[in-house]
Tab-separated table of C-alpha atoms in Angstrom:
chain	number	residue	atom	x	y	z
A	158	MET	CA	106.853	-7.872	51.380
A	159	PRO	CA	108.098	-10.436	53.936
A	160	ILE	CA	111.715	-11.479	53.560
A	161	ARG	CA	112.328	-15.178	53.202
A	162	VAL	CA	114.332	-16.439	56.172
A	163	GLU	CA	116.026	-19.722	55.410
A	164	ASP	CA	115.605	-22.251	58.213
A	165	ASP	CA	116.189	-25.360	56.103
A	166	ASP	CA	119.574	-25.900	57.744
A	167	TRP	CA	120.151	-26.316	61.460
A	168	SER	CA	123.494	-26.110	63.198
A	169	ASP	CA	124.532	-26.247	66.821
A	170	SER	CA	126.635	-23.176	66.109
A	171	ASP	CA	123.763	-21.074	64.726
A	172	ASP	CA	122.987	-18.104	66.923
A	173	GLU	CA	119.717	-16.991	65.350
A	174	VAL	CA	118.215	-16.313	61.965
A	175	VAL	CA	118.744	-12.883	60.445
A	176	ALA	CA	117.309	-10.226	62.764
A	177	GLY	CA	115.328	-7.111	61.852
A	178	VAL	CA	113.149	-8.787	59.201
A	179	GLU	CA	109.683	-10.181	58.638
A	180	THR	CA	109.545	-13.881	57.820
A	181	ASP	CA	107.093	-15.908	55.728
A	182	VAL	CA	105.644	-17.391	58.924
A	183	LEU	CA	102.135	-16.348	59.959
A	184	LEU	CA	101.520	-16.402	63.701
A	185	GLY	CA	98.097	-17.267	65.103
A	186	VAL	CA	97.256	-15.348	68.283
A	187	PRO	CA	94.121	-15.348	70.516
A	188	ASP	CA	91.768	-12.403	69.966
A	189	GLY	CA	88.846	-12.614	72.390
A	190	SER	CA	85.983	-15.039	72.938
A	191	VAL	CA	83.588	-15.969	70.119
A	192	GLU	CA	80.072	-15.089	71.176
A	193	SER	CA	78.325	-14.655	67.811
A	194	ASP	CA	76.253	-17.691	66.782
A	195	ASN	CA	76.916	-16.874	63.125
A	196	ASP	CA	80.665	-16.929	63.678
A	197	LEU	CA	80.441	-20.197	65.598
A	198	ARG	CA	78.696	-21.767	62.576
A	199	ASP	CA	80.962	-20.160	59.981
A	200	ALA	CA	83.817	-22.357	58.783
A	201	ALA	CA	85.612	-19.234	57.530
A	202	VAL	CA	86.079	-18.027	61.102
A	203	SER	CA	89.327	-19.463	62.465
A	204	ARG	CA	89.156	-20.290	66.144
A	205	ILE	CA	90.824	-21.776	69.184
A	206	GLY	CA	88.601	-24.342	70.894
A	207	GLY	CA	84.838	-24.417	70.423
A	208	LEU	CA	82.876	-26.912	68.357
A	209	PRO	CA	83.884	-27.437	64.724
A	210	ALA	CA	82.053	-25.566	61.968
A	211	LEU	CA	82.071	-28.464	59.531
A	212	LEU	CA	82.825	-27.506	55.934
A	213	PRO	CA	81.673	-30.601	53.974
A	214	SER	CA	77.987	-30.655	53.008
A	215	ARG	CA	77.743	-34.183	54.380
A	216	GLU	CA	78.588	-34.461	58.049
A	217	PRO	CA	81.935	-36.226	58.553
A	218	PRO	CA	81.968	-39.351	60.734
A	219	PHE	CA	82.117	-38.472	64.419
A	220	PRO	CA	84.955	-40.983	65.154
A	221	SER	CA	87.217	-38.519	63.313
A	222	SER	CA	87.485	-36.651	66.593
A	223	GLN	CA	88.104	-39.703	68.774
A	224	CYS	CA	91.446	-40.463	70.393
A	225	ASN	CA	93.062	-43.569	68.936
A	226	ASN	CA	94.216	-44.649	72.392
A	227	CYS	CA	91.210	-44.265	74.704
A	228	SER	CA	88.543	-44.018	71.942
A	229	ASN	CA	86.967	-41.040	73.716
A	230	PRO	CA	85.982	-37.917	71.775
A	231	MET	CA	88.653	-35.222	71.921
A	232	GLU	CA	88.333	-31.463	72.209
A	233	LEU	CA	88.933	-29.295	69.154
A	234	LEU	CA	92.208	-27.411	69.649
A	235	VAL	CA	92.093	-25.146	66.592
A	236	GLN	CA	90.125	-24.743	63.373
A	237	ILE	CA	91.930	-22.848	60.596
A	238	TRP	CA	90.342	-21.345	57.481
A	239	CYS	CA	93.168	-21.795	54.931
A	240	PRO	CA	92.038	-21.951	51.267
A	241	PHE	CA	94.712	-21.966	48.591
A	242	GLU	CA	94.999	-18.904	46.403
A	243	ASP	CA	93.419	-19.398	42.964
A	244	SER	CA	91.872	-22.702	44.059
A	245	THR	CA	88.253	-23.564	43.361
A	246	MET	CA	88.019	-25.350	46.694
A	247	ASP	CA	87.115	-23.896	50.065
A	248	ARG	CA	89.476	-25.356	52.638
A	249	ALA	CA	89.681	-25.696	56.416
A	250	LEU	CA	91.990	-27.543	58.804
A	251	TYR	CA	90.790	-29.107	62.078
A	252	ILE	CA	93.108	-30.288	64.869
A	253	TRP	CA	91.879	-32.277	67.883
A	254	GLY	CA	93.826	-33.296	70.990
A	255	CYS	CA	93.228	-35.666	73.901
A	256	ALA	CA	93.852	-34.245	77.375
A	257	ARG	CA	93.735	-37.539	79.298
A	258	ALA	CA	96.948	-38.137	81.218
A	259	SER	CA	97.176	-41.763	80.094
A	260	CYS	CA	97.063	-40.687	76.437
A	261	GLN	CA	99.934	-38.215	76.649
A	262	ARG	CA	103.035	-39.354	74.726
A	263	GLN	CA	100.897	-41.877	72.884
A	264	PRO	CA	100.652	-41.924	69.071
A	265	ARG	CA	97.599	-40.287	67.451
A	266	SER	CA	96.368	-38.604	70.595
A	267	VAL	CA	96.521	-35.444	68.447
A	268	ARG	CA	94.781	-35.714	65.074
A	269	ALA	CA	94.385	-33.317	62.129
A	270	TRP	CA	91.800	-33.367	59.341
A	271	ARG	CA	91.676	-31.421	56.082
A	272	ALA	CA	88.275	-30.477	54.640
A	273	LEU	CA	87.688	-29.349	51.042
A	274	ARG	CA	84.509	-28.285	49.245
A	275	TYR	CA	84.055	-27.075	45.669
A	276	ASN	CA	83.022	-23.427	45.392
A	277	ALA	CA	81.149	-23.044	42.097
A	278	GLU	CA	80.751	-19.271	42.371
A	279	TYR	CA	84.415	-18.698	43.071
A	280	ALA	CA	85.380	-21.125	40.278
A	281	ALA	CA	83.349	-19.036	37.798
A	282	LYS	CA	85.044	-15.884	39.061
A	283	LEU	CA	88.478	-17.463	38.633
A	284	GLU	CA	87.630	-18.380	35.034
A	285	LYS	CA	86.736	-14.753	34.268
A	286	LYS	CA	89.880	-13.553	35.997
A	287	LYS	CA	92.051	-16.035	34.086
A	288	ALA	CA	90.518	-15.080	30.748
A	289	ARG	CA	91.077	-11.376	31.445
A	290	LYS	CA	94.695	-11.955	32.510
A	291	ASP	CA	95.359	-14.147	29.458
A	292	ALA	CA	94.114	-11.349	27.233
A	293	GLN	CA	96.275	-8.799	29.044
A	294	ARG	CA	99.305	-11.087	28.878
A	295	LYS	CA	98.809	-11.675	25.176
A	296	ALA	CA	98.692	-7.934	24.576
A	297	ALA	CA	101.672	-7.142	26.831
A	298	GLY	CA	103.982	-9.968	25.807
A	299	PRO	CA	105.985	-12.376	28.052
A	300	ALA	CA	105.945	-11.634	31.781
A	301	PRO	CA	108.445	-12.646	34.488
A	302	VAL	CA	107.703	-15.808	36.455
A	303	ASN	CA	106.100	-15.151	39.838
A	304	ASP	CA	106.971	-17.662	42.531
A	305	ALA	CA	105.218	-15.776	45.329
A	306	ASN	CA	104.017	-17.851	48.235
A	307	PRO	CA	100.217	-18.243	47.886
A	308	PHE	CA	99.998	-18.121	51.668
A	309	SER	CA	101.728	-14.773	52.040
A	310	VAL	CA	99.810	-11.852	53.489
A	311	SER	CA	98.862	-10.723	49.958
A	312	ASN	CA	96.483	-13.628	49.363
A	313	PRO	CA	93.248	-12.215	47.801
A	314	ARG	CA	91.053	-15.186	48.610
A	315	ARG	CA	87.571	-14.310	49.817
A	316	VAL	CA	85.130	-11.575	50.785
A	317	VAL	CA	84.156	-11.050	54.415
A	318	PRO	CA	80.642	-12.464	54.949
A	319	THR	CA	78.221	-9.753	56.006
A	320	ASN	CA	77.204	-11.770	59.075
A	321	SER	CA	80.710	-12.161	60.529
A	322	SER	CA	82.028	-10.164	63.457
A	323	SER	CA	84.382	-7.998	61.449
A	324	ASP	CA	85.706	-6.237	64.509
A	325	LYS	CA	87.025	-9.540	65.801
A	326	MET	CA	88.186	-10.822	62.434
A	327	GLN	CA	90.548	-7.953	61.715
A	328	THR	CA	94.132	-9.142	61.580
A	329	PRO	CA	96.681	-7.514	63.879
A	330	ALA	CA	99.446	-5.807	61.999
A	331	ALA	CA	102.919	-7.266	61.933
A	332	PRO	CA	105.217	-6.101	64.706
A	333	SER	CA	107.260	-3.075	63.765
A	334	PRO	CA	110.780	-2.074	64.748
A	335	PHE	CA	109.418	1.093	66.343
A	336	GLY	CA	108.300	-0.459	69.631
A	337	LEU	CA	104.682	-1.265	68.778
A	338	GLY	CA	105.394	-4.974	68.419
A	339	ASP	CA	102.544	-7.422	68.287
A	340	GLN	CA	100.232	-5.236	70.385
A	341	ILE	CA	98.808	-3.503	67.301
A	342	PHE	CA	95.352	-4.758	66.421
A	343	GLY	CA	92.691	-3.631	64.035
A	344	GLN	CA	94.584	-3.292	60.745
A	345	ALA	CA	93.187	-5.591	58.086
A	346	SER	CA	95.454	-7.793	56.017
A	347	ASN	CA	94.867	-10.923	54.001
A	348	SER	CA	95.893	-14.291	55.405
A	349	PRO	CA	94.908	-17.931	55.047
A	350	PHE	CA	93.286	-17.798	58.488
A	351	GLU	CA	90.619	-15.248	57.639
A	352	PRO	CA	88.386	-14.130	54.782
A	353	SER	CA	89.917	-11.262	52.819
A	354	PRO	CA	88.425	-7.766	52.988
A	355	ALA	CA	85.773	-6.814	50.458
A	356	GLU	CA	88.070	-4.390	48.677
A	357	GLU	CA	90.276	-7.324	47.634
A	358	VAL	CA	87.614	-8.545	45.226
A	359	ASP	CA	88.993	-8.035	41.716
A	360	LYS	CA	89.507	-4.336	41.202
A	361	ASP	CA	89.892	-5.023	37.491
A	362	ASP	CA	86.333	-6.290	37.091
A	363	ASP	CA	84.100	-4.164	34.904
A	364	GLN	CA	81.706	-1.983	36.860
A	365	SER	CA	78.773	-3.657	35.169
A	366	ASP	CA	79.980	-7.064	36.309
A	367	ASP	CA	80.361	-5.790	39.866
A	368	GLU	CA	76.807	-4.480	39.912
A	369	SER	CA	75.286	-7.598	38.394
A	370	GLU	CA	77.166	-9.883	40.790
A	371	ALA	CA	76.930	-7.729	43.907
A	372	SER	CA	74.243	-9.795	45.540
A	373	SER	CA	75.734	-13.153	44.601
A	374	THR	CA	79.175	-12.086	45.843
A	375	GLU	CA	77.958	-11.846	49.411
A	376	ASP	CA	75.442	-14.678	49.366
A	377	SER	CA	76.998	-17.359	47.185
A	378	LEU	CA	80.666	-16.512	46.567
A	379	ILE	CA	81.342	-17.282	50.194
A	380	THR	CA	80.183	-20.832	50.715
A	381	ALA	CA	82.147	-21.232	53.904
A	382	MET	CA	79.156	-20.998	56.223
A	383	ALA	CA	78.834	-24.525	57.538
A	384	SER	CA	76.120	-26.177	55.476
A	385	THR	CA	75.597	-29.005	57.907
A	386	THR	CA	73.844	-28.476	61.198
A	387	ILE	CA	75.225	-30.246	64.235
A	388	GLN	CA	72.214	-29.489	66.379
A	389	GLU	CA	71.004	-33.124	66.351
A	390	SER	CA	74.323	-34.890	65.888
A	391	PRO	CA	77.044	-36.291	68.158
A	392	TRP	CA	79.208	-33.284	67.284
A	393	MET	CA	76.913	-31.042	69.331
A	394	ALA	CA	77.403	-33.147	72.464
A	395	ALA	CA	81.186	-33.418	72.055
A	396	PRO	CA	83.415	-31.997	74.796
A	397	SER	CA	84.827	-28.585	73.940
A	398	TYR	CA	86.763	-25.631	75.233
A	399	PRO	CA	85.218	-22.154	75.014
A	400	ALA	CA	85.780	-20.709	71.528
A	401	THR	CA	88.339	-17.931	71.037
A	402	TYR	CA	89.003	-15.991	67.829
A	403	LEU	CA	92.293	-16.841	66.119
A	404	SER	CA	93.806	-13.769	64.466
A	405	THR	CA	97.054	-13.573	62.539
A	406	MET	CA	100.184	-11.500	62.305
A	407	THR	CA	103.384	-11.783	60.338
A	408	GLU	CA	106.362	-12.956	62.354
A	409	TYR	CA	108.886	-10.204	62.898
A	410	ILE	CA	112.380	-10.796	64.240
A	411	PRO	CA	113.639	-7.547	65.778
A	412	PRO	CA	117.274	-6.504	65.592
A	413	VAL	CA	119.462	-7.412	68.540
A	414	PRO	CA	119.808	-4.367	70.808
A	415	LYS	CA	123.336	-3.090	71.221
A	416	THR	CA	124.520	-3.006	74.829
A	417	LYS	CA	126.260	0.190	75.798
A	418	ILE	CA	128.930	-0.119	78.472
A	419	PRO	CA	129.200	2.962	80.733
A	420	GLU	CA	132.555	4.704	80.578
A	421	ASN	CA	133.091	4.298	84.315
A	422	ALA	CA	132.222	0.581	84.313
A	423	ARG	CA	134.752	-1.818	85.832
A	424	MET	CA	135.420	-5.090	84.027
A	425	GLU	CA	136.070	-8.076	86.282
A	426	ASP	CA	137.465	-11.417	85.198
A	427	SER	CA	135.628	-14.470	86.499
A	428	ALA	CA	139.029	-16.072	86.936
A	429	ASP	CA	139.608	-13.761	89.902
A	430	ASP	CA	137.184	-15.915	91.896
A	431	ASP	CA	139.238	-17.768	94.521
A	432	LYS	CA	136.840	-20.691	94.877
A	433	GLY	CA	138.908	-23.118	92.869
A	434	GLY	CA	142.566	-23.717	91.960
A	435	LYS	CA	145.171	-21.010	91.730
A	436	ASP	CA	143.393	-19.049	89.036
A	437	GLY	CA	139.866	-20.171	89.988
A	438	SER	CA	138.926	-20.836	86.350
A	439	TRP	CA	138.849	-24.615	86.458
A	440	GLY	CA	135.876	-24.753	88.830
A	441	LEU	CA	133.591	-22.747	86.584
A	442	GLU	CA	134.751	-24.527	83.446
A	443	ALA	CA	134.203	-27.980	84.931
A	444	TYR	CA	130.709	-27.006	86.057
A	445	GLU	CA	129.747	-25.662	82.615
A	446	ASN	CA	131.072	-28.720	80.850
A	447	THR	CA	128.783	-30.951	82.883
A	448	LEU	CA	125.643	-29.036	81.875
A	449	LYS	CA	123.441	-30.777	79.362
A	450	VAL	CA	122.097	-27.862	77.329
A	451	ASP	CA	119.513	-28.636	74.655
A	452	LEU	CA	120.485	-26.140	71.973
A	453	VAL	CA	117.377	-26.985	69.928
A	454	PHE	CA	115.092	-26.045	72.797
A	455	GLU	CA	117.187	-22.965	73.478
A	456	ARG	CA	116.759	-21.840	69.888
A	457	PHE	CA	113.030	-22.624	69.985
A	458	THR	CA	112.557	-20.508	73.104
A	459	LYS	CA	114.586	-17.626	71.718
A	460	ARG	CA	112.546	-17.584	68.510
A	461	ILE	CA	109.087	-17.643	70.063
A	462	ASN	CA	109.976	-15.044	72.694
A	463	HIS	CA	109.695	-12.425	69.951
A	464	ALA	CA	105.921	-13.022	70.099
A	465	ALA	CA	105.191	-14.979	73.261
A	466	ASP	CA	101.408	-15.048	72.740
A	467	GLN	CA	101.616	-17.094	69.548
A	468	CYS	CA	99.506	-20.258	69.602
A	469	LEU	CA	100.158	-21.338	66.035
A	470	ARG	CA	102.847	-21.036	63.373
A	471	TYR	CA	101.710	-21.352	59.761
A	472	GLU	CA	104.016	-21.653	56.763
A	473	LEU	CA	102.820	-23.932	53.974
A	474	LYS	CA	105.783	-25.828	52.464
A	475	GLY	CA	108.003	-24.110	55.016
A	476	THR	CA	110.247	-25.492	57.741
A	477	PRO	CA	108.937	-26.394	61.206
A	478	LEU	CA	110.545	-24.970	64.334
A	479	PRO	CA	111.695	-28.000	66.368
A	480	PHE	CA	110.977	-27.980	70.093
A	481	ALA	CA	113.746	-30.252	71.388
A	482	SER	CA	116.517	-32.594	70.248
A	483	ASP	CA	114.444	-35.770	70.340
A	484	LYS	CA	113.606	-38.510	67.826
A	485	VAL	CA	111.310	-36.175	65.882
A	486	PHE	CA	114.128	-33.665	65.490
A	487	GLU	CA	116.557	-36.381	64.422
A	488	ALA	CA	114.084	-37.597	61.791
A	489	LEU	CA	113.304	-34.143	60.346
A	490	PHE	CA	116.849	-32.776	60.614
A	491	PRO	CA	119.114	-35.815	60.172
A	492	ALA	CA	122.821	-35.309	60.756
A	493	PRO	CA	125.008	-35.908	57.690
A	494	PRO	CA	127.499	-38.781	57.794
A	495	GLN	CA	130.886	-37.814	59.246
A	496	ASP	CA	134.331	-39.297	59.101
A	497	PRO	CA	135.327	-41.125	62.302
A	498	LEU	CA	137.450	-39.124	64.723
A	499	PRO	CA	141.186	-39.981	64.807
A	500	VAL	CA	142.368	-42.115	67.713
A	501	THR	CA	145.952	-40.885	67.838
A	502	GLY	CA	147.320	-37.507	68.820
A	503	ALA	CA	149.387	-37.239	65.639
A	504	ALA	CA	146.226	-37.329	63.569
A	505	PHE	CA	144.579	-34.450	65.433
A	506	LYS	CA	141.689	-33.038	63.434
A	507	VAL	CA	139.462	-30.007	63.871
A	508	VAL	CA	135.780	-30.993	63.634
A	509	SER	CA	133.399	-28.388	62.218
A	510	PRO	CA	129.898	-27.915	63.677
A	511	VAL	CA	127.324	-30.316	62.222
A	512	LYS	CA	124.995	-28.819	59.615
A	513	ARG	CA	121.621	-30.554	59.553
A	514	SER	CA	119.309	-30.174	56.555
A	515	TYR	CA	115.518	-30.335	56.809
A	516	ASN	CA	114.225	-33.550	55.225
A	517	VAL	CA	110.628	-34.837	54.962
A	518	SER	CA	111.541	-38.299	53.692
A	519	SER	CA	110.444	-39.774	57.039
A	520	ILE	CA	106.910	-38.344	56.673
A	521	PRO	CA	104.391	-40.859	55.241
A	522	HIS	CA	102.979	-40.016	51.826
A	523	CYS	CA	99.335	-39.072	51.326
A	524	SER	CA	97.237	-42.196	51.810
A	525	VAL	CA	94.935	-41.245	48.901
A	526	CYS	CA	97.026	-39.835	46.031
A	527	LYS	CA	100.416	-41.091	47.317
A	528	SER	CA	101.968	-37.628	46.938
A	529	SER	CA	104.507	-36.320	49.422
A	530	ARG	CA	103.320	-34.421	52.455
A	531	VAL	CA	104.675	-30.976	53.297
A	532	PHE	CA	104.778	-29.010	56.526
A	533	GLU	CA	101.767	-26.720	56.944
A	534	CYS	CA	101.556	-25.546	60.557
A	535	GLN	CA	102.406	-26.310	64.174
A	536	LEU	CA	100.707	-25.745	67.517
A	537	MET	CA	102.679	-23.829	70.129
A	538	PRO	CA	102.866	-24.287	73.941
A	539	ASN	CA	100.916	-21.077	74.639
A	540	LEU	CA	97.842	-22.721	73.086
A	541	ILE	CA	97.620	-24.979	76.160
A	542	ASN	CA	97.654	-21.911	78.410
A	543	VAL	CA	94.924	-20.200	76.382
A	544	LEU	CA	92.679	-23.274	76.412
A	545	ARG	CA	93.233	-23.819	80.132
A	546	ALA	CA	92.452	-20.180	80.952
A	547	ALA	CA	89.296	-20.188	78.806
A	548	ALA	CA	88.058	-23.376	80.487
A	549	LYS	CA	88.776	-21.918	83.936
A	550	ASP	CA	86.855	-18.738	83.116
A	551	LYS	CA	83.937	-20.825	81.908
A	552	ASP	CA	83.897	-22.861	85.133
A	553	THR	CA	84.035	-19.672	87.214
A	554	ASP	CA	81.071	-18.179	85.357
A	555	SER	CA	79.122	-21.404	85.808
A	556	ASP	CA	79.842	-21.470	89.560
A	557	ARG	CA	78.419	-17.972	89.970
A	558	LYS	CA	75.063	-19.154	88.680
A	559	LEU	CA	74.816	-22.147	91.046
A	560	THR	CA	73.065	-22.209	94.383
A	561	ASP	CA	75.017	-23.392	97.437
A	562	ALA	CA	73.419	-26.832	97.224
A	563	GLU	CA	74.191	-27.133	93.501
A	564	ARG	CA	77.782	-26.038	94.075
A	565	ILE	CA	78.270	-28.683	96.806
A	566	LYS	CA	76.842	-31.358	94.524
A	567	ALA	CA	79.165	-30.233	91.705
A	568	VAL	CA	82.184	-30.596	94.013
A	569	GLN	CA	81.050	-34.082	95.086
A	570	ASP	CA	80.572	-35.124	91.452
A	571	ALA	CA	84.025	-33.805	90.604
A	572	LEU	CA	85.592	-35.805	93.446
A	573	LYS	CA	83.848	-38.978	92.253
A	574	SER	CA	84.991	-38.264	88.716
A	575	ASN	CA	88.623	-37.921	89.820
A	576	GLN	CA	88.454	-41.347	91.449
A	577	THR	CA	87.167	-43.077	88.333
A	578	SER	CA	88.858	-41.257	85.484
A	579	ASP	CA	92.220	-39.998	84.337
A	580	ARG	CA	93.754	-36.745	85.365
A	581	ARG	CA	93.562	-34.299	82.471
A	582	GLY	CA	96.170	-31.997	80.981
A	583	MET	CA	98.110	-31.786	77.712
A	584	GLU	CA	101.878	-32.085	77.909
A	585	TRP	CA	103.157	-31.562	74.374
A	586	GLY	CA	105.747	-28.961	73.391
A	587	THR	CA	104.650	-28.606	69.775
A	588	CYS	CA	102.438	-30.487	67.295
A	589	MET	CA	103.460	-30.338	63.629
A	590	VAL	CA	100.920	-30.939	60.850
A	591	PHE	CA	102.018	-32.238	57.448
A	592	SER	CA	99.427	-32.157	54.658
A	593	CYS	CA	99.148	-33.509	51.131
A	594	GLU	CA	101.398	-31.548	48.779
A	595	LYS	CA	98.772	-31.641	46.007
A	596	ASP	CA	95.859	-30.927	48.372
A	597	CYS	CA	94.082	-33.832	46.670
A	598	CYS	CA	90.323	-34.263	46.662
A	599	LEU	CA	89.614	-37.680	45.152
A	600	ASP	CA	86.820	-40.204	45.543
A	601	GLU	CA	87.245	-43.949	46.073
A	602	ASP	CA	87.746	-44.440	42.315
A	603	GLY	CA	90.549	-41.897	42.193
A	604	LYS	CA	88.464	-39.293	40.365
A	605	ASP	CA	88.134	-35.636	41.294
A	606	ALA	CA	85.480	-35.087	43.946
A	607	ARG	CA	83.570	-31.943	44.885
A	608	GLU	CA	84.364	-32.329	48.568
A	609	CYS	CA	86.464	-34.497	50.863
A	610	TRP	CA	87.479	-35.113	54.458
A	611	ARG	CA	91.041	-36.415	54.862
A	612	GLU	CA	93.240	-37.119	57.879
A	613	GLU	CA	96.749	-35.681	57.706
A	614	HIS	CA	99.967	-36.610	59.491
A	615	VAL	CA	100.846	-35.140	62.899
A	616	LEU	CA	104.194	-35.264	64.665
A	617	VAL	CA	104.262	-34.407	68.368
A	618	GLN	CA	107.258	-33.326	70.385
A	619	TRP	CA	106.379	-33.880	74.030
A	620	ASP	CA	107.317	-31.585	76.878
A	621	GLU	CA	109.884	-33.260	79.114
């Protein structure tokens, strides 16, 4: 079971979180191109790029994917299948981003939408499961309270659809301390990004129930296959990156290796350098004191280097990993008030490192139910590299199919396009998504609805 690593506090003096443990964070990593038409249409298949597999039965308005600055349609960055455990609603998260240079560092050039749809078959199954557990609990007496994270790797949420590419949807195992790291693929585990394996369907069900519901389990329990077709809609003509499977792994922080000093090693003092002063130490010290080191970025880099291919970090109600010490960091991790420093030598005072506590009070509440929003996930810098590489591979494949005349015309068109449009390229360091704490699904009258399409709050830390 993953060990909870507390990141709610941030201090300039912190070296790193506890090493040699698994955390509650799920990492999304690329896992090959999506070539199956069924998977492209299946909302339960998490992906990087591609066109969205829309979950609601009624097609959402196309302006949902438009940039609020240039009003142009944006490319889908990721689509995440992330239903809540023991919820009657299927759930997916969609994040779009604008790559126009003029839209970088502008508000709402990255947008996130949450889609919910009622799953009648799964709701009926939950009722049976609840009734059976209530009966068992009544017979066994009081049970201890279980506060397990519903988004941990033990989430028994769905059955793999028979038409999905199961070889691509297997989740890579968590890195191990035995040198295998995050290179292990092919071991199945449950996560909010992917449908759960078939064996996770209630093992406590009666055999007769299993037989009578066998056909409906595969055909109607999973209602994630996109029920709307985008063949004749604006969504089909939207710009997109090539689709890549998004697999998951549990974040593992390896222990710090111990450095062994050879017995015959010679230790030299940097103060022996004769480049400054009598002892030479002042030159180095003065140089170091003039460096402006961003400790937040340093910590960010150190953390993600344990799994450099991560494109996404997912931890519902967890703590985001800040990219840099900017306004976003100051808002999420505000410094506590401190007493003013003394102005006289007699009142010399030792100042302890500042402890910052994570605080979401600056995040706007849900616009529908007015509940607080909580951190759900964040996009990582490697996602830009993956999208760029996929687009480049696509262009290379297209060039191979062109005749010389067609290739020349394509180059001329590209040159004209560069003269009349913005340069393209995303420049963010991380994009944090905060979603409704209650995962509300209400209609205009405030009543429970069977499906919804809601925009959530995104904070972007830009790459300097």
